[in-house]
PDB file of C-alpha atoms in Angstrom:
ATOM      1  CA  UNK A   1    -125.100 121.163-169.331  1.00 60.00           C
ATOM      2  CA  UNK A   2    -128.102 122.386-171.358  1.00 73.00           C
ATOM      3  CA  UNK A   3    -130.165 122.949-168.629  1.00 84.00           C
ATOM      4  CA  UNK A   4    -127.617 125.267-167.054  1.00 93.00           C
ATOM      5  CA  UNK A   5    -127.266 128.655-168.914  1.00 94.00           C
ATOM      6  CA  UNK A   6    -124.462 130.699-167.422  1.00 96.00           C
ATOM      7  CA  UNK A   7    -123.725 134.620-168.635  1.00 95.00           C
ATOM      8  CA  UNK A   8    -121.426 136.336-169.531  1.00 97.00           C
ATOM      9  CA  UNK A   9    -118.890 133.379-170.973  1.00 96.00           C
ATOM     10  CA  UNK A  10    -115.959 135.839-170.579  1.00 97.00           C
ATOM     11  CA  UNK A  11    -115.839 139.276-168.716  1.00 97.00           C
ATOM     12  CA  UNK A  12    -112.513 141.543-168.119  1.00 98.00           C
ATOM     13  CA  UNK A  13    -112.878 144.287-165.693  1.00 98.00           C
ATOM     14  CA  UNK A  14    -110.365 146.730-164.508  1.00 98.00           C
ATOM     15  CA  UNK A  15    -109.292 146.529-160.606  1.00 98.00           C
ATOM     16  CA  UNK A  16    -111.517 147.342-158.049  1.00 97.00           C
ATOM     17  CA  UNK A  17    -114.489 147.248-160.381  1.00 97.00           C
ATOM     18  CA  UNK A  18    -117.617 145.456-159.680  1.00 98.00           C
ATOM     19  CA  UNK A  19    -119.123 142.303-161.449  1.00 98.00           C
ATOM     20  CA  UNK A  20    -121.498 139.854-161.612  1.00 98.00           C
ATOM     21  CA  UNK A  21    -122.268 136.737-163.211  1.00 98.00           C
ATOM     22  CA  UNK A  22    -125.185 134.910-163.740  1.00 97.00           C
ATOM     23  CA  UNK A  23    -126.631 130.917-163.904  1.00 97.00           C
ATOM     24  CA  UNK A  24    -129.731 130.563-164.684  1.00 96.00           C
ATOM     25  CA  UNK A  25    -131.916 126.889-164.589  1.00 95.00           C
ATOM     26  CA  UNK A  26    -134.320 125.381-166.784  1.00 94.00           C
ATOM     27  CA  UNK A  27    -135.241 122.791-164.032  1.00 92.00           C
ATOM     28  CA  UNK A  28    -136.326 122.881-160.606  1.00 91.00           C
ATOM     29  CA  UNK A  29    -132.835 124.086-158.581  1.00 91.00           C
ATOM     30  CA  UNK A  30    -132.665 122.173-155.025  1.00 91.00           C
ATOM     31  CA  UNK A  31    -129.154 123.492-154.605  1.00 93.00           C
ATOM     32  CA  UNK A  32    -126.896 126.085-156.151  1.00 95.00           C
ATOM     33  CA  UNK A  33    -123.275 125.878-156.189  1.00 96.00           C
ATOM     34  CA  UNK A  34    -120.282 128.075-157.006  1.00 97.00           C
ATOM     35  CA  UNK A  35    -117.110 127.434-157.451  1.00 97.00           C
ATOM     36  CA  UNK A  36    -113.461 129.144-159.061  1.00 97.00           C
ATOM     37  CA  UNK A  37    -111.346 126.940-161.147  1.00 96.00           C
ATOM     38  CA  UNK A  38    -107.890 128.402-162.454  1.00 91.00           C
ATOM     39  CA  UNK A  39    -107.139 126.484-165.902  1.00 84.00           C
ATOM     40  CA  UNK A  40    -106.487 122.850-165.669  1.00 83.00           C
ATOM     41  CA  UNK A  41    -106.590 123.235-161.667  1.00 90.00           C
ATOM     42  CA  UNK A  42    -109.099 121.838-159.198  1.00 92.00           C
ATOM     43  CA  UNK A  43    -112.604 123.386-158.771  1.00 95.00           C
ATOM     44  CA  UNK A  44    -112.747 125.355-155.311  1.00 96.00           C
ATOM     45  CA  UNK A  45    -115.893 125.587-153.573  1.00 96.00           C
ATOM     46  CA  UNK A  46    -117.377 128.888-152.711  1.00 96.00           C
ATOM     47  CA  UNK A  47    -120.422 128.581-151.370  1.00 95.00           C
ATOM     48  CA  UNK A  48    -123.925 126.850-151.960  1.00 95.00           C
ATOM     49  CA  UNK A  49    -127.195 128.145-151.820  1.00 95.00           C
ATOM     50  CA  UNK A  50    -130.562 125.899-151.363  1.00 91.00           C
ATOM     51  CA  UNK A  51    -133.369 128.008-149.962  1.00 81.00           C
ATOM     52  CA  UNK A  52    -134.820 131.085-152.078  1.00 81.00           C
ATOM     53  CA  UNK A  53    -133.923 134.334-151.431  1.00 84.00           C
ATOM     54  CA  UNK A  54    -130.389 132.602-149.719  1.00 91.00           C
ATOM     55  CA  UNK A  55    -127.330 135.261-149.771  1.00 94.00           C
ATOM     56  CA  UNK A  56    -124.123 133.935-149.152  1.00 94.00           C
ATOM     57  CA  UNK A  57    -120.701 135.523-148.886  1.00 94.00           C
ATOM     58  CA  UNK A  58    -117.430 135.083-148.563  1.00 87.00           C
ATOM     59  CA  UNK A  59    -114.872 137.813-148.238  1.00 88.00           C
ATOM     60  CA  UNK A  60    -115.854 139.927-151.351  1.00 93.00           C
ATOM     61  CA  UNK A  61    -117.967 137.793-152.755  1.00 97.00           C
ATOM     62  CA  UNK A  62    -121.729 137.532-152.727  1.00 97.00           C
ATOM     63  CA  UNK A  63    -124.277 135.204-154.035  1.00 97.00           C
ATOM     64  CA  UNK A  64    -127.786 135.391-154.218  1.00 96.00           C
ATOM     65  CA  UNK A  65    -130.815 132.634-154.981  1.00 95.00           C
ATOM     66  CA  UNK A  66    -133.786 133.723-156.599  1.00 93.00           C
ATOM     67  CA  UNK A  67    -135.568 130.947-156.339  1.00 88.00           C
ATOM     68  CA  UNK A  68    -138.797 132.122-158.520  1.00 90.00           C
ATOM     69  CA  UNK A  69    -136.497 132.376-161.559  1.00 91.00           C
ATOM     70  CA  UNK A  70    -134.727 129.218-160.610  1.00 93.00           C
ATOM     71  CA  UNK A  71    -131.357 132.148-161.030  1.00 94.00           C
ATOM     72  CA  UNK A  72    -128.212 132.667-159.028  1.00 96.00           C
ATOM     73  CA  UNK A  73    -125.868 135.418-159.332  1.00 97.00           C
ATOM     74  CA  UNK A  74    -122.483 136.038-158.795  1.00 98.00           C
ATOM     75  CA  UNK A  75    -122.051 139.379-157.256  1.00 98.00           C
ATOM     76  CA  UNK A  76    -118.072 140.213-156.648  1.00 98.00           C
ATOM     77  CA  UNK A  77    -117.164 143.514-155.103  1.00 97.00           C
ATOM     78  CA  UNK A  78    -114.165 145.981-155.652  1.00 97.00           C
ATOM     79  CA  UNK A  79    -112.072 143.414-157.582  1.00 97.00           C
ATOM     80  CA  UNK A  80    -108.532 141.981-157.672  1.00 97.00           C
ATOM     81  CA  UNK A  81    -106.259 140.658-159.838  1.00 95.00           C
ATOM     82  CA  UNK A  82    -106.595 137.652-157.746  1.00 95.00           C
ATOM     83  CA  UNK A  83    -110.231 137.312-158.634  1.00 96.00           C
ATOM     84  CA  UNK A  84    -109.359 136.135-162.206  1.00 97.00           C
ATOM     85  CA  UNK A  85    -109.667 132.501-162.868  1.00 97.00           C
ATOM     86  CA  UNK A  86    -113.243 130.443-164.204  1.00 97.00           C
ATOM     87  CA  UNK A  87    -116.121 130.748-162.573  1.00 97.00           C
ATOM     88  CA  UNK A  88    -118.553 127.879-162.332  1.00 97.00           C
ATOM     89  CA  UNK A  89    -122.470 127.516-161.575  1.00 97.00           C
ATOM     90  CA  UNK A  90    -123.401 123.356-160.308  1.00 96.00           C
ATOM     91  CA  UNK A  91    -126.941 122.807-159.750  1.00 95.00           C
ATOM     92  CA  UNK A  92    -128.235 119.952-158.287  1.00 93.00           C
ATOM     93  CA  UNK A  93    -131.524 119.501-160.324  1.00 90.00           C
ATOM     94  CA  UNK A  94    -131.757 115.698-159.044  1.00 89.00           C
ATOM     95  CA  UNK A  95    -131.384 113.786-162.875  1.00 86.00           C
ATOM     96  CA  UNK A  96    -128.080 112.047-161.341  1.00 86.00           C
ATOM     97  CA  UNK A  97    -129.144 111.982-157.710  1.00 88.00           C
ATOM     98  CA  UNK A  98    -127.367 114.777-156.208  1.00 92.00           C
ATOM     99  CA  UNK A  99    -124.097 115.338-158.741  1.00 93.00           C
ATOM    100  CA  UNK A 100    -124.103 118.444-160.211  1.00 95.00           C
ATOM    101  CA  UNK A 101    -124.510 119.766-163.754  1.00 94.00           C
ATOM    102  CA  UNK A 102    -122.614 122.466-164.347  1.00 95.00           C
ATOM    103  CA  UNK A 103    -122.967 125.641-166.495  1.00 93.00           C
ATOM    104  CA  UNK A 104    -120.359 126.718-169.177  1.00 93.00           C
ATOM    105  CA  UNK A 105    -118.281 128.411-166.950  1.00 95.00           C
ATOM    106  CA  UNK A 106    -117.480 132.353-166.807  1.00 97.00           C
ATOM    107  CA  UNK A 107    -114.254 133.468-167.283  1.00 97.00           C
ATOM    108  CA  UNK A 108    -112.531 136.535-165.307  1.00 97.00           C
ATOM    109  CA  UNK A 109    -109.535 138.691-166.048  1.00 97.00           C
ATOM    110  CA  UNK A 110    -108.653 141.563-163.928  1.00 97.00           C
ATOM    111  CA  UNK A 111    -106.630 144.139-165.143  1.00 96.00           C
ATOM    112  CA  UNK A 112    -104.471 146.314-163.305  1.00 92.00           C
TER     113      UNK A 112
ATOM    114  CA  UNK B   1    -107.977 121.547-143.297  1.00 71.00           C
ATOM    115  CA  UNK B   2    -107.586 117.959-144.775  1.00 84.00           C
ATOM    116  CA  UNK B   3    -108.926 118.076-148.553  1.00 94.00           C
ATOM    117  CA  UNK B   4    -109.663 115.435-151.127  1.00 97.00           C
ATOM    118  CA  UNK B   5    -106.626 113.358-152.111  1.00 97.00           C
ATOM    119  CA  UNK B   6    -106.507 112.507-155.764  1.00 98.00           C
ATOM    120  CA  UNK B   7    -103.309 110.069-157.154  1.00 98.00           C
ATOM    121  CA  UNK B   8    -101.682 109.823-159.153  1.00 98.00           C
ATOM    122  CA  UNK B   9    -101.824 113.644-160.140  1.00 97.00           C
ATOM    123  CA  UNK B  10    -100.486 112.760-164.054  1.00 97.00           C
ATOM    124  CA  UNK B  11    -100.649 109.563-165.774  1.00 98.00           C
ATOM    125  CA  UNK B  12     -99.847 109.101-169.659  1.00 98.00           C
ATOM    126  CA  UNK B  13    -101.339 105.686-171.285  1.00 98.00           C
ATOM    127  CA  UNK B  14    -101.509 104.159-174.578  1.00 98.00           C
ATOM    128  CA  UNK B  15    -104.605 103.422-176.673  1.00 98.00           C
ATOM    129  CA  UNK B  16    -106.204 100.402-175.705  1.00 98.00           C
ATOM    130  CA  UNK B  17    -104.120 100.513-171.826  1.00 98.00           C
ATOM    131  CA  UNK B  18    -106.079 100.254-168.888  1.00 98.00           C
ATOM    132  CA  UNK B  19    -105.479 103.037-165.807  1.00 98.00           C
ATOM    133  CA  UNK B  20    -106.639 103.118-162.451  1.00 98.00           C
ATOM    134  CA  UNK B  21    -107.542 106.561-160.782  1.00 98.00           C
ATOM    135  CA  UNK B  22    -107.533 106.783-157.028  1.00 98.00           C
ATOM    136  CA  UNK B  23    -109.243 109.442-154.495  1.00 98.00           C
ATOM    137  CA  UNK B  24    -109.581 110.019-150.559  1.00 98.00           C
ATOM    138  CA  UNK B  25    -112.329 111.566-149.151  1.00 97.00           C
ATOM    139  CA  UNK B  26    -112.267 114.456-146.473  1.00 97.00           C
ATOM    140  CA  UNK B  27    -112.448 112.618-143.375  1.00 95.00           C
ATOM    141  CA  UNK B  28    -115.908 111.253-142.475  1.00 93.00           C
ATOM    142  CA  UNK B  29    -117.444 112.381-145.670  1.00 95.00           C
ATOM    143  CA  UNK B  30    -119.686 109.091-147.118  1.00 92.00           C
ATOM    144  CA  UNK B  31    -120.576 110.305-150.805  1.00 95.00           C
ATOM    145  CA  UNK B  32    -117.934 110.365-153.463  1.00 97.00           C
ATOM    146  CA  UNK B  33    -118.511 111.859-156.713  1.00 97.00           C
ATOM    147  CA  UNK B  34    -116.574 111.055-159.920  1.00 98.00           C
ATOM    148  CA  UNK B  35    -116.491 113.901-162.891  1.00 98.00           C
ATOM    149  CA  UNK B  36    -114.633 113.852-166.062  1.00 98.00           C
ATOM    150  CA  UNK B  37    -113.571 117.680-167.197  1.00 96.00           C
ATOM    151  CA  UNK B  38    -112.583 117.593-171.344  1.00 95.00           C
ATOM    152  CA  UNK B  39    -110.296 120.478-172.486  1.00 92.00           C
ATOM    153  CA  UNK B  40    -112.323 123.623-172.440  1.00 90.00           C
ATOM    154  CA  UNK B  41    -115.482 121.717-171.040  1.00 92.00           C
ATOM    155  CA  UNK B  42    -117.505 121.758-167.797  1.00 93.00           C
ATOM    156  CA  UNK B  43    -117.079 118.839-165.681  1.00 95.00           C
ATOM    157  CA  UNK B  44    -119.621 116.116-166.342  1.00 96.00           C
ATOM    158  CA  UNK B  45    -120.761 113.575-163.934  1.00 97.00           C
ATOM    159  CA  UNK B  46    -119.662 109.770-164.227  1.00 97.00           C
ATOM    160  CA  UNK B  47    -120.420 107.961-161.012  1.00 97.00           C
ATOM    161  CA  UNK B  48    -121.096 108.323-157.681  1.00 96.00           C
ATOM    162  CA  UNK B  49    -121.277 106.404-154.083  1.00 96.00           C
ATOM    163  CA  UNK B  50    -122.829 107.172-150.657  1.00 94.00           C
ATOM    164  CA  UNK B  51    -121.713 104.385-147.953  1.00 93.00           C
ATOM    165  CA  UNK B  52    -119.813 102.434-150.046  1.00 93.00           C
ATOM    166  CA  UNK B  53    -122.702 101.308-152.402  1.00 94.00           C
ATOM    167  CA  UNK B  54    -122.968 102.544-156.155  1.00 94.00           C
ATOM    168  CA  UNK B  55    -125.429 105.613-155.481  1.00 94.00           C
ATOM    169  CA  UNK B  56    -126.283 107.002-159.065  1.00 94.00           C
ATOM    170  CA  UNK B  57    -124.199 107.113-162.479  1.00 95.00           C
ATOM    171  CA  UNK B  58    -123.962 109.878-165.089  1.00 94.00           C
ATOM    172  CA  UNK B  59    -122.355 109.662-168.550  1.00 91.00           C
ATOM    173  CA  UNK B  60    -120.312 106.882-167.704  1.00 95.00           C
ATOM    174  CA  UNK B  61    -118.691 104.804-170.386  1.00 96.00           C
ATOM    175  CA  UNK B  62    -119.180 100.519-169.895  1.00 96.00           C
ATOM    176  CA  UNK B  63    -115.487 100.293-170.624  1.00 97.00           C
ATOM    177  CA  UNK B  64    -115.163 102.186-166.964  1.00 97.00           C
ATOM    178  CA  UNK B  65    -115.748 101.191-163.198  1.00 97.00           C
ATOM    179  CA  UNK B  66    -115.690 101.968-159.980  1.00 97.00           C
ATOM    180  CA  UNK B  67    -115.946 101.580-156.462  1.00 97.00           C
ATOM    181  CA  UNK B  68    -115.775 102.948-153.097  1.00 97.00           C
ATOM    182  CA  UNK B  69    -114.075 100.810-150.589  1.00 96.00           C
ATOM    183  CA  UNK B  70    -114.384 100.453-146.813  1.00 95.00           C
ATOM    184  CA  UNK B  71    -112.265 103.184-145.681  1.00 94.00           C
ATOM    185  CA  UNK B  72    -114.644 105.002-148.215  1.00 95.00           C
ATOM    186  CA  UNK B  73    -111.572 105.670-150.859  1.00 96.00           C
ATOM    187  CA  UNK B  74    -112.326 105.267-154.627  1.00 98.00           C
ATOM    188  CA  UNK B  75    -111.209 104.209-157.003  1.00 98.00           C
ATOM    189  CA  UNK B  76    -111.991 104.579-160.912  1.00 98.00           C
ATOM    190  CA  UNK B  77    -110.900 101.888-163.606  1.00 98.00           C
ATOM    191  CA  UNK B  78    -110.733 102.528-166.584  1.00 98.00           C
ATOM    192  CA  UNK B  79    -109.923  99.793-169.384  1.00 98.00           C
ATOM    193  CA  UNK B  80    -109.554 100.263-173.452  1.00 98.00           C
ATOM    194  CA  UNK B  81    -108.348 103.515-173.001  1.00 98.00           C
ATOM    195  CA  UNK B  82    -109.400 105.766-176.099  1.00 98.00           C
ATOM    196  CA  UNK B  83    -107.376 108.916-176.783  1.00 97.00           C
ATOM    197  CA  UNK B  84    -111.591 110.964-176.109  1.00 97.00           C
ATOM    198  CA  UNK B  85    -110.626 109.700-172.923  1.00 98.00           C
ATOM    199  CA  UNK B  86    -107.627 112.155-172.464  1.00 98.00           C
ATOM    200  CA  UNK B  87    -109.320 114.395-169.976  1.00 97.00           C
ATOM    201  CA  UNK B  88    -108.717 116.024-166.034  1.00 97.00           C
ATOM    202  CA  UNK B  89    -110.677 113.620-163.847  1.00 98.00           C
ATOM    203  CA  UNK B  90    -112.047 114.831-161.168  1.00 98.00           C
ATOM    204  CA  UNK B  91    -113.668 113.663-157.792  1.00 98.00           C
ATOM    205  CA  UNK B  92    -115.809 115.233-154.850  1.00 98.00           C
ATOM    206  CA  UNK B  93    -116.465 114.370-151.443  1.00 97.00           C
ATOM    207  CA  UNK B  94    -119.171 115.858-149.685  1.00 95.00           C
ATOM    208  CA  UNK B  95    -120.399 114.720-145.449  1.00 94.00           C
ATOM    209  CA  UNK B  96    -123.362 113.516-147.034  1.00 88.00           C
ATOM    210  CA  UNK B  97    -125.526 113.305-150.035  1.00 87.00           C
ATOM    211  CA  UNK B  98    -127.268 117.004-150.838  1.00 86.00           C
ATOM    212  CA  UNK B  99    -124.871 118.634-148.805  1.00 91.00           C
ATOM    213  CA  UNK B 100    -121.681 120.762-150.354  1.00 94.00           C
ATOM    214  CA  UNK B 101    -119.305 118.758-152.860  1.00 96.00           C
ATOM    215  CA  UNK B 102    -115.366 119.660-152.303  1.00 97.00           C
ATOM    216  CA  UNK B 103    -113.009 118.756-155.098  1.00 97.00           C
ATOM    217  CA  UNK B 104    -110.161 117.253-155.120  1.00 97.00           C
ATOM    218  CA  UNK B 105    -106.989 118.532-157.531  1.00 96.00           C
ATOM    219  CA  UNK B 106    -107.849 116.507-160.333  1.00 97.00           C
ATOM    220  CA  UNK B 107    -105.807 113.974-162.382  1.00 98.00           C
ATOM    221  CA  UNK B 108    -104.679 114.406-165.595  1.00 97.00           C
ATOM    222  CA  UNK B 109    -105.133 111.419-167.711  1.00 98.00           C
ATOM    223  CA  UNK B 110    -103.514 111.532-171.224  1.00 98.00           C
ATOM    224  CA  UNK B 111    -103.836 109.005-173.722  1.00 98.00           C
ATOM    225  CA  UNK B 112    -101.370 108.544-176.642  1.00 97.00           C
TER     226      UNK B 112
END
């Protein structure tokens, strides 16, 4: 969606380097989501974020809400080929009720 | 851990056919989300339901409907299928409206 900017749209990294991605809003953000989608698959859920200043992880993944600059960020640590798929921001900016509009998508390759 | 149940996984129409997309919730999740995904697009919000009654609708064309039905499946119709409509549809349950959104695999539709 427009009002969902997400950065970078594509990043490679080499194996068991750090990353992280970026979605930034344009409206008010009442919850953050992320999630991994491998092509033409089904969007996993990895965590969601609603209060400012929220940090979430899950195994070596981290996510952060800065709720000032209506941002989230994708923090993942020492990666792994098994990392690479599309990442995607969801906000839930309440113009649909509570569906989400999502951002562009990042997209992550991990080379050996 | 039970997950969203989407059927039929594939389906192939002609212009002008009608299809009928199914889903199953998690397990005592009330809100049901419907998203249409485009080749190398972010999903984008058609319908949704909390409780069995329409909750809010996105971008979704007249020539669709839906419902959710007492054992809270859905199920999306779909009628003078056009081949913009060849796309991965998607739903989401979540335990209740706000809260997190899990996806199911997706279905495939394909129009010829």
């Amino acid at each position: 969606s427009q009002e969902l900017e997400q950065s970078p749209q594509s990043l490679i990294v080499q194996e068991g380097k750090n990353l992280t991605i970026n979605c930034t809003s344009s409206k008010t953000l009442y919850g953050l989501y992320w999630y991994k989608q491998k092509y033409g698959e089904g969007l996993i859920f990895l965590m969601m974020l609603q209060k400012g200043g929220e940090e979430k992880s899950h195994e070596k993944i981290t996510a952060k809400l800065d709720e000032k600059k209506q941002q989230s960020s994708l923090h993942i640590t020492a990666s792994q080929p098994s990392h690479a798929g599309i990442y995607l921001c969801g906000a839930d900016i309440r113009d649909s009720g509570y569906a989400l509009n999502f951002g562009k998508g990042t997209s992550l390759l991990v080379t050996p | 851990a039970a997950g969203v149940i989407q059927s039929p996984r594939h389906l192939i129409k002609e212009k002008r056919e009608t299809a009928t997309l199914k889903c199953y919730p998690i397990p005592r999740h009330d809100t049901v989300y419907w998203y249409q995904q485009g080749p190398g697009q972010d999903p984008q919000f058609l319908i949704s339901f909390y409780e069995k009654m329409q909750s809010d609708k996105g971008s979704i064309p007249d020539r669709f409907s839906a419902q959710q039905f007492s054992d809270y499946h859905s199920e999306l119709n779909m009628s003078s299928l056009e081949l913009g409509d060849s796309a991965l549809y998607f739903c989401a349950s979540s335990p209740r409206q706000g809260y997190e959104q899990y996806f199911g695999p997706g279905t495939r539709l394909t129009v010829t």
